[in-house]
Amino acid sequence: MRTERLAADSQGIARAASLLRSGRLVAFGTETVYGLGADATNAQAVASIFAAKRRPRFNPLICHYASAAAAFTDVTANALANELAGRFWPGPLTLVLPRRAESRVATLTTAGLASLAVRVPREPAAQALLEATARPLAAPSANRSGRMSPTTAAHVLAELDGCIAAVLDSGPACVGVESTVLDLTGSHPILLRPGGLEIEDIMTLTGPLGAPQPGDAVRAPGMLASHYAPLLPMRLDTDRVGPEEALLAFGPAVPGAAITFQLSSARDLTEAAARLFAGLRALDEEGTRLGLARIAVMPVPARGLGRAIVDRLIHAAAPRPDSEPK
Ligand code: TXA
Ligand code: MG
């Protein structure tokens, strides 16, 4: 299959919408990362997302909508959901809510759960695509399962060229880390994934957030230990590097690495989040080519967007399933 490269103009958006409506897969840019979209009401189309990503079927997908009103036709919103949506949508926030019995979203989308994750993205091209498609779009990040999320159309093509119908190129994703995921199905909101919306902002409305309990597989099915992983091993929180290492720097780079990628020399967390996945990809590619041993990462503070960055780094550094002793 040839993957069409579509510009994010009216013609490209119309083509992308028509492919999606006929059950094909189209990757598209959002403000967080690129998503791999399918018509969420078409079970076959949703099944092909799992196939293209090689994603385990127990890991549910987020549904994207053009507006909160559209999202709340598929889930039951409580008062807090309405408040959060009014304040932060469109934007990098995903809400997990009880799925409505009359929702036409395919059950495979939610991996059979009684809840559904919904989000209204801010990126104008994604908004236009959702309007033109007039269907909820199921869209996980457009990478192979377990790998780093794509923040450009080129990243998407590096892994999925020939496996999907098209990619809608809206330029680099400006936030750079995935949405913050909140579970609102219980009596108290639970943070399932720190992300592009700072929890300090969320907590001004919600108060303190709960955390998923260890082993709470039903609540956070996608939070597998190894995730967002480059090919090279990773070493975190370092203040020393050697010539066999690639360095992911935050602030003035410690000397001695073979190659360095600077997340933000001014230690700006917004800039660092936007550059995180591109940096990991660049070091992984160049470091592998040079035969380096690993990627060493300087400390990043776990506040604001730094929480999402540290979360992604810890997952990227976790032992890989295929490297564990048999
Ligand atoms: O920014 C984002 O959220 C991007 C863009 C494309 O919107 N999407 C994204 O999707 O990151 P994905 O599939 O890579 O991550 C979705 C996360 C997974 O960890 C999944 O397990 C969780 O959300 N999730 C989805 N539905 C859920 C549900 N009903 N209950 C609990 N967790 C859910
Ligand atoms: Mg993902």
mmCIF file of N, CA, C and O in Angstrom, residues 175-209:
data_model
loop_
_atom_site.group_PDB
_atom_site.id
_atom_site.type_symbol
_atom_site.label_atom_id
_atom_site.label_comp_id
_atom_site.label_asym_id
_atom_site.label_seq_id
_atom_site.Cartn_x
_atom_site.Cartn_y
_atom_site.Cartn_z
ATOM 1 N N VAL A 175 3.107 20.760 21.602
ATOM 2 C CA VAL A 175 3.282 20.394 23.019
ATOM 3 C C VAL A 175 4.333 19.296 23.158
ATOM 4 O O VAL A 175 5.229 19.382 23.988
ATOM 5 N N GLY A 176 4.218 18.240 22.345
ATOM 6 C CA GLY A 176 5.289 17.253 22.255
ATOM 7 C C GLY A 176 5.168 16.041 23.158
ATOM 8 O O GLY A 176 5.853 15.050 22.946
ATOM 9 N N VAL A 177 4.352 16.091 24.208
ATOM 10 C CA VAL A 177 4.058 14.893 25.016
ATOM 11 C C VAL A 177 2.548 14.670 24.979
ATOM 12 O O VAL A 177 1.777 15.609 24.777
ATOM 13 N N GLU A 178 2.132 13.414 25.201
ATOM 14 C CA GLU A 178 0.726 13.059 25.077
ATOM 15 C C GLU A 178 -0.144 13.770 26.105
ATOM 16 O O GLU A 178 0.353 14.302 27.096
ATOM 17 N N SER A 179 -1.451 13.677 25.897
ATOM 18 C CA SER A 179 -2.401 14.349 26.782
ATOM 19 C C SER A 179 -2.328 13.789 28.203
ATOM 20 O O SER A 179 -1.950 12.641 28.423
ATOM 21 N N THR A 180 -2.715 14.624 29.146
ATOM 22 C CA THR A 180 -2.900 14.195 30.534
ATOM 23 C C THR A 180 -4.198 13.395 30.594
ATOM 24 O O THR A 180 -5.214 13.837 30.055
ATOM 25 N N VAL A 181 -4.168 12.190 31.199
ATOM 26 C CA VAL A 181 -5.367 11.342 31.256
ATOM 27 C C VAL A 181 -5.901 11.298 32.687
ATOM 28 O O VAL A 181 -5.191 10.903 33.615
ATOM 29 N N LEU A 182 -7.172 11.702 32.838
ATOM 30 C CA LEU A 182 -7.835 11.696 34.148
ATOM 31 C C LEU A 182 -8.987 10.715 34.127
ATOM 32 O O LEU A 182 -9.808 10.743 33.212
ATOM 33 N N ASP A 183 -9.070 9.869 35.131
ATOM 34 C CA ASP A 183 -10.202 8.952 35.274
ATOM 35 C C ASP A 183 -11.235 9.609 36.192
ATOM 36 O O ASP A 183 -10.961 9.844 37.367
ATOM 37 N N LEU A 184 -12.412 9.885 35.617
ATOM 38 C CA LEU A 184 -13.471 10.534 36.400
ATOM 39 C C LEU A 184 -14.621 9.571 36.686
ATOM 40 O O LEU A 184 -15.728 9.999 36.990
ATOM 41 N N THR A 185 -14.379 8.275 36.582
ATOM 42 C CA THR A 185 -15.489 7.323 36.766
ATOM 43 C C THR A 185 -15.783 7.034 38.239
ATOM 44 O O THR A 185 -16.855 6.542 38.558
ATOM 45 N N GLY A 186 -14.819 7.348 39.133
ATOM 46 C CA GLY A 186 -15.033 7.056 40.552
ATOM 47 C C GLY A 186 -15.470 8.288 41.321
ATOM 48 O O GLY A 186 -15.776 9.333 40.730
ATOM 49 N N SER A 187 -15.452 8.193 42.653
ATOM 50 C CA SER A 187 -15.914 9.317 43.469
ATOM 51 C C SER A 187 -14.855 10.420 43.509
ATOM 52 O O SER A 187 -15.156 11.564 43.805
ATOM 53 N N HIS A 188 -13.607 10.068 43.181
ATOM 54 C CA HIS A 188 -12.509 11.031 43.245
ATOM 55 C C HIS A 188 -11.679 10.930 41.962
ATOM 56 O O HIS A 188 -11.414 9.822 41.499
ATOM 57 N N PRO A 189 -11.278 12.078 41.340
ATOM 58 C CA PRO A 189 -10.515 11.997 40.086
ATOM 59 C C PRO A 189 -9.139 11.354 40.281
ATOM 60 O O PRO A 189 -8.452 11.643 41.267
ATOM 61 N N ILE A 190 -8.760 10.508 39.323
ATOM 62 C CA ILE A 190 -7.477 9.809 39.400
ATOM 63 C C ILE A 190 -6.631 10.168 38.183
ATOM 64 O O ILE A 190 -7.130 10.194 37.053
ATOM 65 N N LEU A 191 -5.365 10.493 38.452
ATOM 66 C CA LEU A 191 -4.435 10.804 37.365
ATOM 67 C C LEU A 191 -3.881 9.495 36.811
ATOM 68 O O LEU A 191 -3.096 8.819 37.470
ATOM 69 N N LEU A 192 -4.276 9.135 35.580
ATOM 70 C CA LEU A 192 -3.761 7.895 34.979
ATOM 71 C C LEU A 192 -2.450 8.135 34.245
ATOM 72 O O LEU A 192 -1.629 7.241 34.154
ATOM 73 N N ARG A 193 -2.277 9.345 33.684
ATOM 74 C CA ARG A 193 -1.032 9.638 32.962
ATOM 75 C C ARG A 193 -0.768 11.133 33.015
ATOM 76 O O ARG A 193 -1.593 11.913 32.581
ATOM 77 N N PRO A 194 0.398 11.553 33.563
ATOM 78 C CA PRO A 194 0.742 12.970 33.476
ATOM 79 C C PRO A 194 1.019 13.294 32.013
ATOM 80 O O PRO A 194 1.521 12.435 31.279
ATOM 81 N N GLY A 195 0.688 14.500 31.577
ATOM 82 C CA GLY A 195 0.875 14.799 30.152
ATOM 83 C C GLY A 195 0.941 16.279 29.878
ATOM 84 O O GLY A 195 1.396 17.059 30.721
ATOM 85 N N GLY A 196 0.463 16.659 28.706
ATOM 86 C CA GLY A 196 0.647 18.009 28.183
ATOM 87 C C GLY A 196 -0.104 19.095 28.924
ATOM 88 O O GLY A 196 0.210 20.276 28.752
ATOM 89 N N LEU A 197 -1.103 18.734 29.727
ATOM 90 C CA LEU A 197 -1.760 19.737 30.573
ATOM 91 C C LEU A 197 -1.229 19.553 31.993
ATOM 92 O O LEU A 197 -1.334 18.468 32.570
ATOM 93 N N GLU A 198 -0.648 20.622 32.569
ATOM 94 C CA GLU A 198 0.000 20.500 33.876
ATOM 95 C C GLU A 198 -1.021 20.196 34.970
ATOM 96 O O GLU A 198 -2.077 20.825 35.013
ATOM 97 N N ILE A 199 -0.673 19.241 35.852
ATOM 98 C CA ILE A 199 -1.659 18.879 36.871
ATOM 99 C C ILE A 199 -1.859 20.009 37.880
ATOM 100 O O ILE A 199 -2.902 20.107 38.497
ATOM 101 N N GLU A 200 -0.861 20.896 37.999
ATOM 102 C CA GLU A 200 -1.044 22.051 38.873
ATOM 103 C C GLU A 200 -2.256 22.869 38.395
ATOM 104 O O GLU A 200 -3.028 23.388 39.209
ATOM 105 N N ASP A 201 -2.447 22.971 37.078
ATOM 106 C CA ASP A 201 -3.602 23.704 36.525
ATOM 107 C C ASP A 201 -4.901 22.949 36.798
ATOM 108 O O ASP A 201 -5.914 23.540 37.152
ATOM 109 N N ILE A 202 -4.850 21.621 36.603
ATOM 110 C CA ILE A 202 -6.052 20.803 36.814
ATOM 111 C C ILE A 202 -6.496 20.890 38.274
ATOM 112 O O ILE A 202 -7.682 21.034 38.575
ATOM 113 N N MET A 203 -5.514 20.849 39.187
ATOM 114 C CA MET A 203 -5.848 20.781 40.616
ATOM 115 C C MET A 203 -6.495 22.063 41.133
ATOM 116 O O MET A 203 -7.135 22.049 42.185
ATOM 117 N N THR A 204 -6.377 23.172 40.374
ATOM 118 C CA THR A 204 -7.087 24.374 40.801
ATOM 119 C C THR A 204 -8.597 24.132 40.746
ATOM 120 O O THR A 204 -9.357 24.764 41.472
ATOM 121 N N LEU A 205 -9.038 23.201 39.894
ATOM 122 C CA LEU A 205 -10.464 22.855 39.826
ATOM 123 C C LEU A 205 -10.816 21.627 40.649
ATOM 124 O O LEU A 205 -11.902 21.536 41.203
ATOM 125 N N THR A 206 -9.896 20.649 40.691
ATOM 126 C CA THR A 206 -10.242 19.337 41.251
ATOM 127 C C THR A 206 -9.775 19.138 42.686
ATOM 128 O O THR A 206 -10.257 18.241 43.365
ATOM 129 N N GLY A 207 -8.817 19.935 43.140
ATOM 130 C CA GLY A 207 -8.131 19.593 44.382
ATOM 131 C C GLY A 207 -7.167 18.450 44.100
ATOM 132 O O GLY A 207 -6.941 18.109 42.929
ATOM 133 N N PRO A 208 -6.581 17.836 45.160
ATOM 134 C CA PRO A 208 -5.578 16.792 44.954
ATOM 135 C C PRO A 208 -6.130 15.627 44.133
ATOM 136 O O PRO A 208 -7.302 15.281 44.261
ATOM 137 N N LEU A 209 -5.260 15.054 43.276
ATOM 138 C CA LEU A 209 -5.677 13.934 42.426
ATOM 139 C C LEU A 209 -5.228 12.616 43.044
ATOM 140 O O LEU A 209 -4.157 12.554 43.652
#
